Coordinates of C-alpha atoms in Angstrom, one line a residue:
M1 CA 15.6 16.1 13.4
S2 CA 13.4 13.3 12.3
L3 CA 14.8 9.9 11.0
L4 CA 13.7 10.8 7.4
T5 CA 13.1 14.3 7.0
N6 CA 13.4 17.8 8.8
K7 CA 10.1 18.1 10.7
E8 CA 10.7 21.9 10.5
V9 CA 10.0 21.9 7.0
E10 CA 6.2 21.9 6.1
M11 CA 5.4 20.6 2.7
D12 CA 2.4 21.9 1.1
L13 CA 0.6 18.9 -0.5
K14 CA -3.2 20.4 -0.1
G15 CA -5.1 19.5 -3.0
R16 CA -3.1 16.7 -4.5
D17 CA -4.5 13.4 -5.5
F18 CA -2.6 10.2 -3.9
L19 CA -3.1 7.7 -7.0
A20 CA 0.3 6.2 -7.0
L21 CA 3.9 6.8 -5.4
V22 CA 5.4 7.4 -8.9
D23 CA 3.5 10.8 -8.6
Y24 CA 5.5 11.8 -5.4
A25 CA 8.8 13.1 -4.9
P26 CA 11.1 11.2 -2.3
E27 CA 11.2 13.9 0.0
E28 CA 7.4 14.0 -0.2
I29 CA 7.0 10.6 0.7
K30 CA 9.4 10.5 3.4
Y31 CA 7.5 13.8 4.9
L32 CA 4.1 11.6 4.8
I33 CA 5.9 8.7 6.7
D34 CA 7.3 11.1 9.3
L35 CA 3.8 12.8 9.7
A36 CA 2.2 9.1 9.9
V37 CA 4.7 8.7 12.8
E38 CA 3.7 12.0 14.4
L39 CA 0.3 11.3 14.2
K40 CA 0.6 7.8 15.8
K41 CA 2.4 9.4 18.8
K42 CA -0.5 11.9 19.1
Q43 CA -3.0 9.0 19.0
K44 CA -1.1 7.0 21.4
A45 CA -0.8 10.0 23.8
G46 CA -4.5 10.6 23.7
E47 CA -4.0 14.0 22.2
I48 CA -7.1 15.4 20.4
H49 CA -5.8 16.5 17.0
H50 CA -8.5 17.6 14.4
P51 CA -7.0 19.1 11.4
L52 CA -9.9 18.0 9.2
K53 CA -12.8 19.2 11.6
G54 CA -16.1 19.6 9.7
K55 CA -14.6 17.8 6.6
T56 CA -16.3 14.5 4.8
L57 CA -14.4 11.9 2.9
G58 CA -16.5 9.9 0.3
M59 CA -15.5 6.2 0.5
I60 CA -16.5 4.2 -2.8
F61 CA -16.2 0.5 -2.6
E62 CA -16.3 -1.8 -5.6
K63 CA -14.2 -4.4 -3.6
S64 CA -14.9 -5.5 -0.2
S65 CA -12.5 -4.9 2.7
T66 CA -11.7 -5.2 6.4
R67 CA -8.7 -2.8 6.8
T68 CA -9.4 -0.2 4.1
R69 CA -12.7 0.9 5.2
I70 CA -12.1 0.7 8.9
S71 CA -9.1 2.6 8.8
F72 CA -10.2 5.1 6.5
E73 CA -13.4 5.6 8.5
V74 CA -11.8 5.8 11.9
G75 CA -8.8 7.8 10.7
M76 CA -11.2 10.7 9.5
Y77 CA -13.2 10.3 12.9
Q78 CA -9.8 10.9 14.7
L79 CA -8.9 13.9 12.5
G80 CA -12.1 15.6 13.4
G81 CA -14.2 14.5 10.0
Q82 CA -16.5 12.3 9.0
G83 CA -16.2 9.0 6.5
L84 CA -19.0 8.3 4.5
F85 CA -19.3 4.6 2.9
L86 CA -20.5 4.2 -0.6
S87 CA -20.9 1.0 -2.2
R88 CA -21.3 0.6 -6.0
N89 CA -24.9 -0.2 -5.4
D90 CA -25.4 3.0 -3.4
L91 CA -24.6 5.1 -6.2
Q92 CA -25.7 5.5 -9.8
L93 CA -22.6 4.1 -11.0
G94 CA -24.2 0.9 -10.5
R95 CA -26.9 1.9 -13.0
G96 CA -24.5 3.4 -15.4
E97 CA -23.8 6.8 -14.7
T98 CA -20.5 7.8 -16.0
I99 CA -17.3 8.1 -13.4
W100 CA -16.9 11.9 -14.8
D101 CA -20.6 12.8 -13.7
T102 CA -20.1 11.1 -10.5
A103 CA -16.7 12.7 -9.8
K104 CA -18.3 16.2 -10.6
T105 CA -21.2 15.7 -8.4
L106 CA -19.5 14.2 -5.5
S107 CA -16.9 17.1 -5.3
R108 CA -19.8 19.4 -4.7
Y109 CA -20.5 17.5 -1.3
L110 CA -17.2 16.3 -0.2
D111 CA -13.8 17.5 0.8
G112 CA -12.0 14.2 -0.5
I113 CA -13.1 10.7 -2.2
M114 CA -11.5 7.7 -1.6
I115 CA -12.0 4.7 -4.1
R116 CA -11.2 1.1 -3.9
T117 CA -11.8 -0.4 -7.2
F118 CA -10.6 -2.9 -9.8
A119 CA -9.6 -1.2 -12.8
H120 CA -6.8 1.7 -12.4
R121 CA -8.4 3.5 -15.2
N122 CA -11.2 4.3 -12.6
V123 CA -9.0 5.9 -10.3
I124 CA -7.3 8.0 -13.1
D125 CA -10.9 9.1 -14.6
L126 CA -12.4 9.8 -11.2
A127 CA -9.3 12.0 -10.5
R128 CA -9.5 14.0 -13.6
G129 CA -13.3 14.7 -13.1
A130 CA -13.2 15.6 -9.5
T131 CA -12.3 19.1 -8.1
V132 CA -11.2 17.6 -4.5
P133 CA -8.4 15.2 -3.9
V134 CA -8.8 11.5 -5.0
I135 CA -7.3 8.6 -3.0
N136 CA -6.4 5.1 -4.3
G137 CA -7.6 2.6 -1.7
L138 CA -6.5 -0.2 -4.1
T139 CA -6.5 -1.0 -7.8
D140 CA -5.5 -4.1 -9.8
L141 CA -2.5 -1.8 -10.6
S142 CA -1.5 -0.4 -7.3
H143 CA -1.9 0.0 -3.5
P144 CA 0.1 2.9 -2.3
C145 CA -1.7 3.2 0.9
Q146 CA -0.8 -0.4 2.0
A147 CA 3.0 0.4 0.8
M148 CA 3.2 3.6 2.8
A149 CA 1.9 1.7 6.0
D150 CA 4.5 -1.2 5.3
Y151 CA 7.3 1.3 5.2
M152 CA 6.2 3.3 7.9
T153 CA 6.4 -0.2 9.8
V154 CA 9.9 -1.1 8.5
L155 CA 11.2 2.3 10.0
E156 CA 9.8 1.6 13.2
H157 CA 11.4 -1.7 13.4
K158 CA 14.9 -0.9 11.6
G159 CA 15.4 2.7 12.2
K160 CA 16.0 3.6 8.7
L161 CA 14.9 2.5 5.3
E162 CA 17.7 3.5 2.8
G163 CA 19.9 0.8 2.0
L164 CA 17.6 -2.2 3.1
K165 CA 16.7 -4.9 0.7
I166 CA 13.0 -6.0 0.6
S167 CA 12.2 -9.3 -1.1
F168 CA 9.0 -10.0 -2.3
I169 CA 7.9 -13.8 -3.0
G170 CA 5.2 -14.3 -5.2
D171 CA 2.8 -12.7 -8.0
G172 CA 3.9 -9.5 -9.6
N173 CA 0.7 -8.0 -8.4
N174 CA -0.6 -4.4 -7.3
M175 CA 1.0 -4.9 -3.9
A176 CA 4.4 -5.9 -5.7
H177 CA 4.1 -2.7 -7.7
S178 CA 3.7 -0.3 -4.9
L179 CA 6.4 -1.8 -2.7
M180 CA 8.7 -1.8 -5.6
M181 CA 8.2 1.9 -6.7
G182 CA 8.3 2.9 -2.8
A183 CA 11.6 1.1 -2.6
A184 CA 12.9 2.8 -5.7
K185 CA 12.0 6.4 -4.2
L186 CA 13.2 5.5 -0.7
G187 CA 16.8 4.1 -1.9
M188 CA 16.0 0.6 -0.8
H189 CA 16.8 -2.5 -2.8
F190 CA 13.8 -4.3 -4.0
S191 CA 13.9 -7.8 -5.4
I192 CA 11.0 -10.1 -6.5
A193 CA 10.9 -13.8 -7.4
A194 CA 7.8 -15.0 -9.5
P195 CA 7.0 -17.8 -11.8
E196 CA 7.1 -17.3 -15.4
G197 CA 3.9 -15.5 -16.6
Y198 CA 3.3 -13.7 -13.2
D199 CA 6.0 -10.9 -13.4
P200 CA 5.3 -7.4 -12.5
D201 CA 4.3 -4.9 -15.1
P202 CA 7.3 -4.2 -17.1
E203 CA 6.2 -0.2 -17.3
V204 CA 6.2 -0.3 -13.6
V205 CA 9.6 -2.2 -13.5
Q206 CA 11.1 0.4 -15.9
L207 CA 9.9 3.4 -14.0
S208 CA 10.8 1.9 -10.8
R209 CA 14.4 1.4 -12.1
E210 CA 14.7 4.8 -13.5
N211 CA 13.6 6.1 -9.9
A212 CA 16.1 3.6 -8.3
E213 CA 19.0 5.1 -10.2
L214 CA 18.5 8.4 -8.8
T215 CA 18.2 7.5 -5.0
G216 CA 21.1 4.5 -4.9
G217 CA 18.4 1.8 -4.7
S218 CA 17.8 -1.0 -7.3
V219 CA 15.2 -3.5 -8.8
K220 CA 15.8 -7.2 -9.3
I221 CA 13.6 -9.7 -11.3
C222 CA 14.2 -13.4 -10.8
R223 CA 12.8 -16.8 -10.8
D224 CA 14.3 -18.4 -7.8
P225 CA 12.9 -17.5 -4.3
R226 CA 16.1 -18.3 -2.6
E227 CA 17.9 -15.8 -4.9
A228 CA 15.5 -13.1 -4.0
A229 CA 15.7 -13.8 -0.5
E230 CA 19.5 -13.8 -0.2
N231 CA 20.3 -11.3 2.6
A232 CA 17.0 -9.8 2.8
D233 CA 15.8 -7.1 5.6
I234 CA 12.4 -8.1 4.9
L235 CA 10.5 -10.9 3.4
Y236 CA 7.3 -10.1 1.9
T237 CA 4.4 -11.8 0.4
D238 CA 0.9 -11.8 -0.8
V239 CA -1.9 -14.2 -1.7
W240 CA -1.4 -16.0 -4.9
A241 CA -4.9 -15.4 -6.1
S242 CA -5.8 -11.9 -5.4
M243 CA -9.7 -10.6 -5.5
G244 CA -10.9 -10.8 -9.1
F245 CA -8.6 -13.7 -9.7
E246 CA -10.3 -16.6 -7.8
T247 CA -11.3 -18.5 -10.9
E248 CA -7.6 -19.1 -11.4
Q249 CA -6.9 -20.2 -8.0
E250 CA -6.1 -23.9 -9.0
A251 CA -3.8 -22.8 -11.9
R252 CA -2.0 -20.3 -9.7
M253 CA -1.4 -23.0 -6.9
R254 CA 0.4 -24.9 -9.5
A255 CA 2.4 -22.1 -10.9
F256 CA 3.5 -21.0 -7.4
N257 CA 4.4 -24.4 -6.1
G258 CA 7.6 -23.8 -4.4
Y259 CA 7.0 -20.1 -3.7
Q260 CA 6.0 -20.3 -0.2
V261 CA 7.8 -18.1 2.6
N262 CA 8.6 -20.8 5.0
E263 CA 11.5 -21.4 7.7
E264 CA 13.5 -23.0 4.9
L265 CA 13.3 -19.9 2.6
A266 CA 13.9 -17.7 5.5
K267 CA 17.2 -19.1 6.3
Y268 CA 18.4 -17.1 3.5
A269 CA 17.4 -13.9 4.9
K270 CA 19.3 -12.1 7.4
P271 CA 18.9 -13.3 11.0
D272 CA 16.9 -10.1 11.9
Y273 CA 14.6 -10.2 8.9
L274 CA 10.9 -8.9 9.1
F275 CA 8.2 -10.8 8.0
M276 CA 5.4 -8.7 6.2
H277 CA 2.1 -9.6 4.5
C278 CA -0.7 -7.1 3.5
L279 CA -3.2 -9.6 4.8
P280 CA -5.7 -11.2 4.3
A281 CA -3.3 -14.2 4.3
H282 CA -4.1 -17.9 3.0
R283 CA -2.0 -19.6 5.8
G284 CA -0.4 -22.7 4.6
E285 CA -0.4 -21.5 0.9
E286 CA 1.8 -18.2 0.4
V287 CA 3.2 -18.6 3.8
S288 CA 3.5 -21.1 6.6
E289 CA 2.0 -20.7 9.9
S290 CA 5.4 -20.9 11.7
V291 CA 6.6 -17.6 9.7
I292 CA 3.4 -15.7 10.0
D293 CA 2.9 -16.4 13.7
G294 CA 6.6 -16.4 14.4
K295 CA 8.9 -13.9 16.1
H296 CA 10.0 -11.9 12.8
S297 CA 6.3 -11.4 11.8
V298 CA 5.2 -7.7 12.1
I299 CA 1.7 -8.2 10.4
Y300 CA -0.4 -6.7 12.7
D301 CA 1.8 -3.6 13.1
E302 CA 1.6 -3.2 9.5
A303 CA -2.4 -3.6 9.7
E304 CA -2.5 -0.8 12.5
N305 CA -0.2 1.5 10.6
R306 CA -2.9 1.6 7.9
L307 CA -4.7 4.1 10.1
H308 CA -1.8 6.0 10.8
A309 CA -0.3 6.2 7.3
Q310 CA -3.7 7.1 5.7
K311 CA -4.3 9.7 8.4
A312 CA -1.3 11.5 7.5
I313 CA -2.3 11.2 3.8
M314 CA -5.6 12.5 4.4
A315 CA -4.3 15.4 6.8
A316 CA -1.8 16.5 4.1
I317 CA -4.0 16.7 1.1
M318 CA -7.4 17.4 2.4

């Protein structure tokens, strides 16, 4: 028996898109996390496992990336397939071709499409036009692949997910949205402290609370970082000015003054708390050097698990 699901139960997710965690049932999310753990064990043991032999994933990047590009490309290789990097300038999208026509055309060549873009609408439109599975590699609204890697990491370190408290300190951004929904689906308690004007999307909050009611989880929005961090099992933060918001850097620095995750704030969390960050980090801004490099930090485990979590997603839906 797995920590999360009965591994003897195979879920048929073939052909599904992976756009946001709200689209997946708790049992399906747990299944994918378990599959990620299994694929990681196979890779560490040197086992050859090629369920996607002969298949190709097209990877569209409108935002630059380190972890997303490398983890998807390596993941496809380890699964026996091939990842094809496509920047906006490589496609007719850059010259005005519609997303619909792009989706229809790429579906004739590829077995799956991953897109890392700005507007979430682009992912929705791509999935509507495509006849192959589409994976959300990041939008301004959500970052579901990162959240899957994060909860896989928590499971590895804590041995469970249900009932744990995760506290997000900072901007109510795409990362906060996906972590919030994931916590709600998994029966966890999510708390976010953000300054006024930087709260998470109200619709995401409402949907998360509705899901949390079904799993025994909870969602709390507050202003005081100490209140959010109280008895936390996980302290999580992200940059204050995400990609696309660089022009707001100075204003955000002022707004988020007092929201740094540091040793003083960490005293409010549980003694064995985990510190998490999706990276890249601005050391000395949203997190102190002593915390991000400290004994509680699992940021590189998170980064590695992007590979394994995404392999699970690709293997299941492609």
